[in-house]
């Protein structure tokens, strides 16, 4: 199913001092992931659990996936954005942009009741995603070609089904909600370039340009499991240290 065409509108109302307003909204149907849809055709996993002294404590536990294609529908996403851009004086330009995304009917595997020692998962349209972000950007152009940009983004990316069950990394817990793996509430980045000042006699340096790029953000979230592959705490409730580059 193809996405519906976006309808964009922008303008420069006189009452806002030459500010540029832009907005957009679109409805999309997510591309189907063949790996997710065909996971039930993969092999099955057998798990055995041992104590520190080598005694068998649990298992064998069989893990496999089931899919009923007749009950699945294409995931649906609605994207909305609103932006304001205007001159700040002194050659600087500023922009504020808001992005709102809502996903419905996303694919996710859910644990199913099993009569025996089995870890069975079924594919359902049971995932709902939420993303909100506010972005502030300032830029200035020097000599008509050298540019400096700085921006800060405050965002939130969450879902009610963040666990990804697989045979390679089994988790023997129920599905749960929390921040997505790429959620970073705070992010700052800046970049720019400028000519390298050099005397006339150093003709080899007169055409050089000095450029830089810097980024720092909140560390990405991660989950914790114990020795029996049971989830500890809520999904993605812990974070890596702040990232700087």
Coordinates of C-alpha atoms in Angstrom, one line a residue, residues 34-221:
X34 CA 9.8 -9.9 5.8
X35 CA 12.0 -11.1 8.7
X36 CA 9.2 -10.3 11.1
X37 CA 6.5 -12.0 9.0
X38 CA 8.6 -15.1 8.3
X39 CA 10.0 -15.7 11.8
X40 CA 7.7 -18.7 12.2
X41 CA 9.4 -20.4 9.3
X42 CA 12.8 -20.3 11.2
X43 CA 14.2 -23.0 13.4
X44 CA 13.2 -23.7 17.0
X45 CA 15.4 -23.1 20.0
X46 CA 15.8 -25.5 23.0
X47 CA 17.0 -23.8 26.3
X48 CA 18.5 -25.6 29.3
X49 CA 19.3 -23.9 32.6
X50 CA 22.1 -25.0 34.9
X51 CA 23.2 -24.0 38.4
X52 CA 26.7 -22.9 39.2
X53 CA 27.6 -26.4 40.2
X54 CA 26.4 -27.8 36.9
X55 CA 23.0 -29.2 37.9
X56 CA 20.1 -28.9 35.6
X57 CA 17.6 -26.5 37.2
X58 CA 15.0 -25.9 34.4
X59 CA 14.3 -27.1 30.8
X60 CA 14.3 -28.2 28.2
X61 CA 12.2 -25.2 27.1
X62 CA 11.2 -24.9 23.5
X63 CA 10.9 -21.5 21.9
X64 CA 9.2 -20.9 18.6
X65 CA 6.9 -18.4 16.7
X66 CA 3.5 -18.7 15.1
X67 CA 1.9 -16.3 12.6
X68 CA -1.6 -16.0 11.2
X69 CA -1.4 -13.8 8.1
X70 CA -5.2 -13.6 7.7
X71 CA -5.5 -11.6 10.9
X72 CA -2.8 -9.0 10.2
X73 CA -3.2 -5.5 8.8
X74 CA -0.6 -3.0 7.6
X75 CA 0.7 -0.8 10.4
X76 CA -0.5 2.8 10.1
X77 CA 1.4 6.0 10.9
X78 CA 0.4 9.6 11.1
X79 CA 3.1 12.3 10.9
X80 CA 2.5 16.0 11.6
X81 CA 5.0 18.9 11.7
X82 CA 4.9 22.6 12.3
X83 CA 7.8 25.0 11.9
X84 CA 8.5 28.7 12.3
X85 CA 11.6 30.4 10.8
X86 CA 12.7 34.0 10.9
X87 CA 15.7 36.4 11.0
X88 CA 17.2 37.1 14.4
X89 CA 19.2 40.1 13.4
X90 CA 23.0 40.3 13.0
X91 CA 22.9 37.8 10.1
X92 CA 21.5 35.0 12.3
X93 CA 18.4 33.0 11.4
X94 CA 16.4 30.9 13.8
X95 CA 14.0 28.0 13.4
X96 CA 11.7 26.2 15.7
X97 CA 10.2 22.9 14.5
X98 CA 7.7 20.5 16.2
X99 CA 7.3 16.9 15.0
X100 CA 4.5 14.6 16.2
X101 CA 4.3 11.0 15.0
X102 CA 1.8 8.4 16.0
X103 CA 1.9 4.7 15.0
X104 CA -0.9 2.3 15.2
X105 CA -1.3 -1.5 14.6
X106 CA 2.4 -2.1 14.6
X107 CA 3.7 -5.7 14.4
X108 CA 4.9 -7.2 17.7
X109 CA 5.2 -10.7 19.1
X110 CA 3.3 -11.5 22.2
X111 CA 3.7 -14.5 24.5
X112 CA 1.0 -17.2 24.2
X113 CA -0.2 -19.7 26.7
X114 CA 1.3 -23.1 26.1
X115 CA 0.2 -26.5 27.6
X116 CA 3.7 -27.8 28.0
X117 CA 7.3 -26.6 28.5
X118 CA 7.1 -24.2 25.6
X119 CA 7.8 -20.5 25.0
X120 CA 5.4 -19.7 22.2
X121 CA 5.0 -16.2 20.6
X122 CA 2.3 -15.0 18.2
X123 CA 2.4 -12.0 15.9
X124 CA -0.3 -9.4 16.4
X125 CA -1.1 -5.8 15.4
X126 CA -0.7 -4.7 19.1
X127 CA 2.1 -2.1 19.0
X128 CA 1.5 1.7 19.3
X129 CA 4.4 4.1 19.0
X130 CA 4.6 7.8 20.1
X131 CA 7.2 10.3 19.1
X132 CA 7.3 14.0 19.9
X133 CA 10.2 16.4 19.3
X134 CA 10.9 20.1 19.5
X135 CA 13.9 21.3 17.6
X136 CA 15.6 24.7 17.9
X137 CA 18.2 25.7 15.3
X138 CA 20.3 28.9 14.8
X139 CA 22.5 29.4 11.7
X140 CA 24.6 32.2 10.2
X141 CA 26.4 32.4 6.8
X142 CA 29.7 34.3 6.5
X143 CA 31.0 35.8 3.2
X144 CA 28.1 34.2 1.4
X145 CA 29.5 30.6 1.6
X146 CA 30.9 29.8 5.1
X147 CA 28.2 28.6 7.4
X148 CA 27.8 28.0 11.2
X149 CA 24.9 26.0 12.6
X150 CA 23.9 25.0 16.2
X151 CA 20.8 23.1 17.3
X152 CA 19.1 21.5 20.3
X153 CA 16.4 18.8 20.2
X154 CA 14.2 17.7 23.0
X155 CA 12.3 14.5 22.1
X156 CA 10.5 11.5 23.5
X157 CA 10.2 8.1 21.6
X158 CA 8.1 5.5 23.3
X159 CA 6.1 2.4 22.6
X160 CA 3.8 0.0 24.5
X161 CA 5.7 -2.9 23.0
X162 CA 9.5 -2.4 23.0
X163 CA 10.8 -6.0 23.5
X164 CA 12.0 -7.8 20.3
X165 CA 11.8 -11.5 20.9
X166 CA 14.1 -13.7 18.8
X167 CA 15.8 -17.1 18.9
X168 CA 19.3 -15.6 19.0
X169 CA 18.5 -13.5 22.1
X170 CA 15.6 -15.2 24.0
X171 CA 13.7 -13.4 26.7
X172 CA 11.3 -15.4 28.9
X173 CA 9.1 -12.5 30.0
X174 CA 5.9 -10.8 28.8
X175 CA 5.8 -7.8 26.4
X176 CA 6.1 -4.4 28.0
X177 CA 6.2 -0.7 27.2
X178 CA 8.9 2.0 27.6
X179 CA 11.4 4.1 25.6
X180 CA 12.5 2.9 22.2
X181 CA 16.1 1.8 21.8
X182 CA 17.0 5.1 20.0
X183 CA 15.3 7.4 22.4
X184 CA 17.5 10.4 23.4
X185 CA 15.6 13.1 25.2
X186 CA 18.3 15.7 24.9
X187 CA 20.6 16.3 21.9
X188 CA 22.9 19.2 21.0
X189 CA 24.9 19.5 17.8
X190 CA 26.8 22.2 16.1
X191 CA 29.0 22.3 12.9
X192 CA 30.5 24.9 10.6
X193 CA 33.5 25.8 8.5
X194 CA 35.6 28.9 7.8
X195 CA 38.7 29.8 5.8
X196 CA 42.1 29.4 7.4
X197 CA 43.8 32.8 7.7
X198 CA 47.4 32.8 6.3
X199 CA 49.9 35.4 5.0
X200 CA 50.3 35.8 1.3
X201 CA 53.7 34.1 1.2
X202 CA 52.0 30.8 2.4
X203 CA 50.1 30.4 -0.8
X204 CA 49.4 26.7 -0.1
X205 CA 47.2 27.6 2.9
X206 CA 45.1 30.3 1.3
X207 CA 42.7 27.7 -0.1
X208 CA 42.3 25.6 3.0
X209 CA 39.1 25.5 5.1
X210 CA 38.8 24.6 8.7
X211 CA 35.7 22.6 9.6
X212 CA 34.3 21.1 12.8
X213 CA 31.4 19.0 14.1
X214 CA 30.3 18.4 17.6
X215 CA 27.5 16.3 19.1
X216 CA 26.4 15.4 22.6
X217 CA 23.2 13.6 23.6
X218 CA 21.5 11.4 26.3
X219 CA 22.7 7.8 26.3
X220 CA 20.4 5.3 24.7
X221 CA 18.3 3.0 26.9

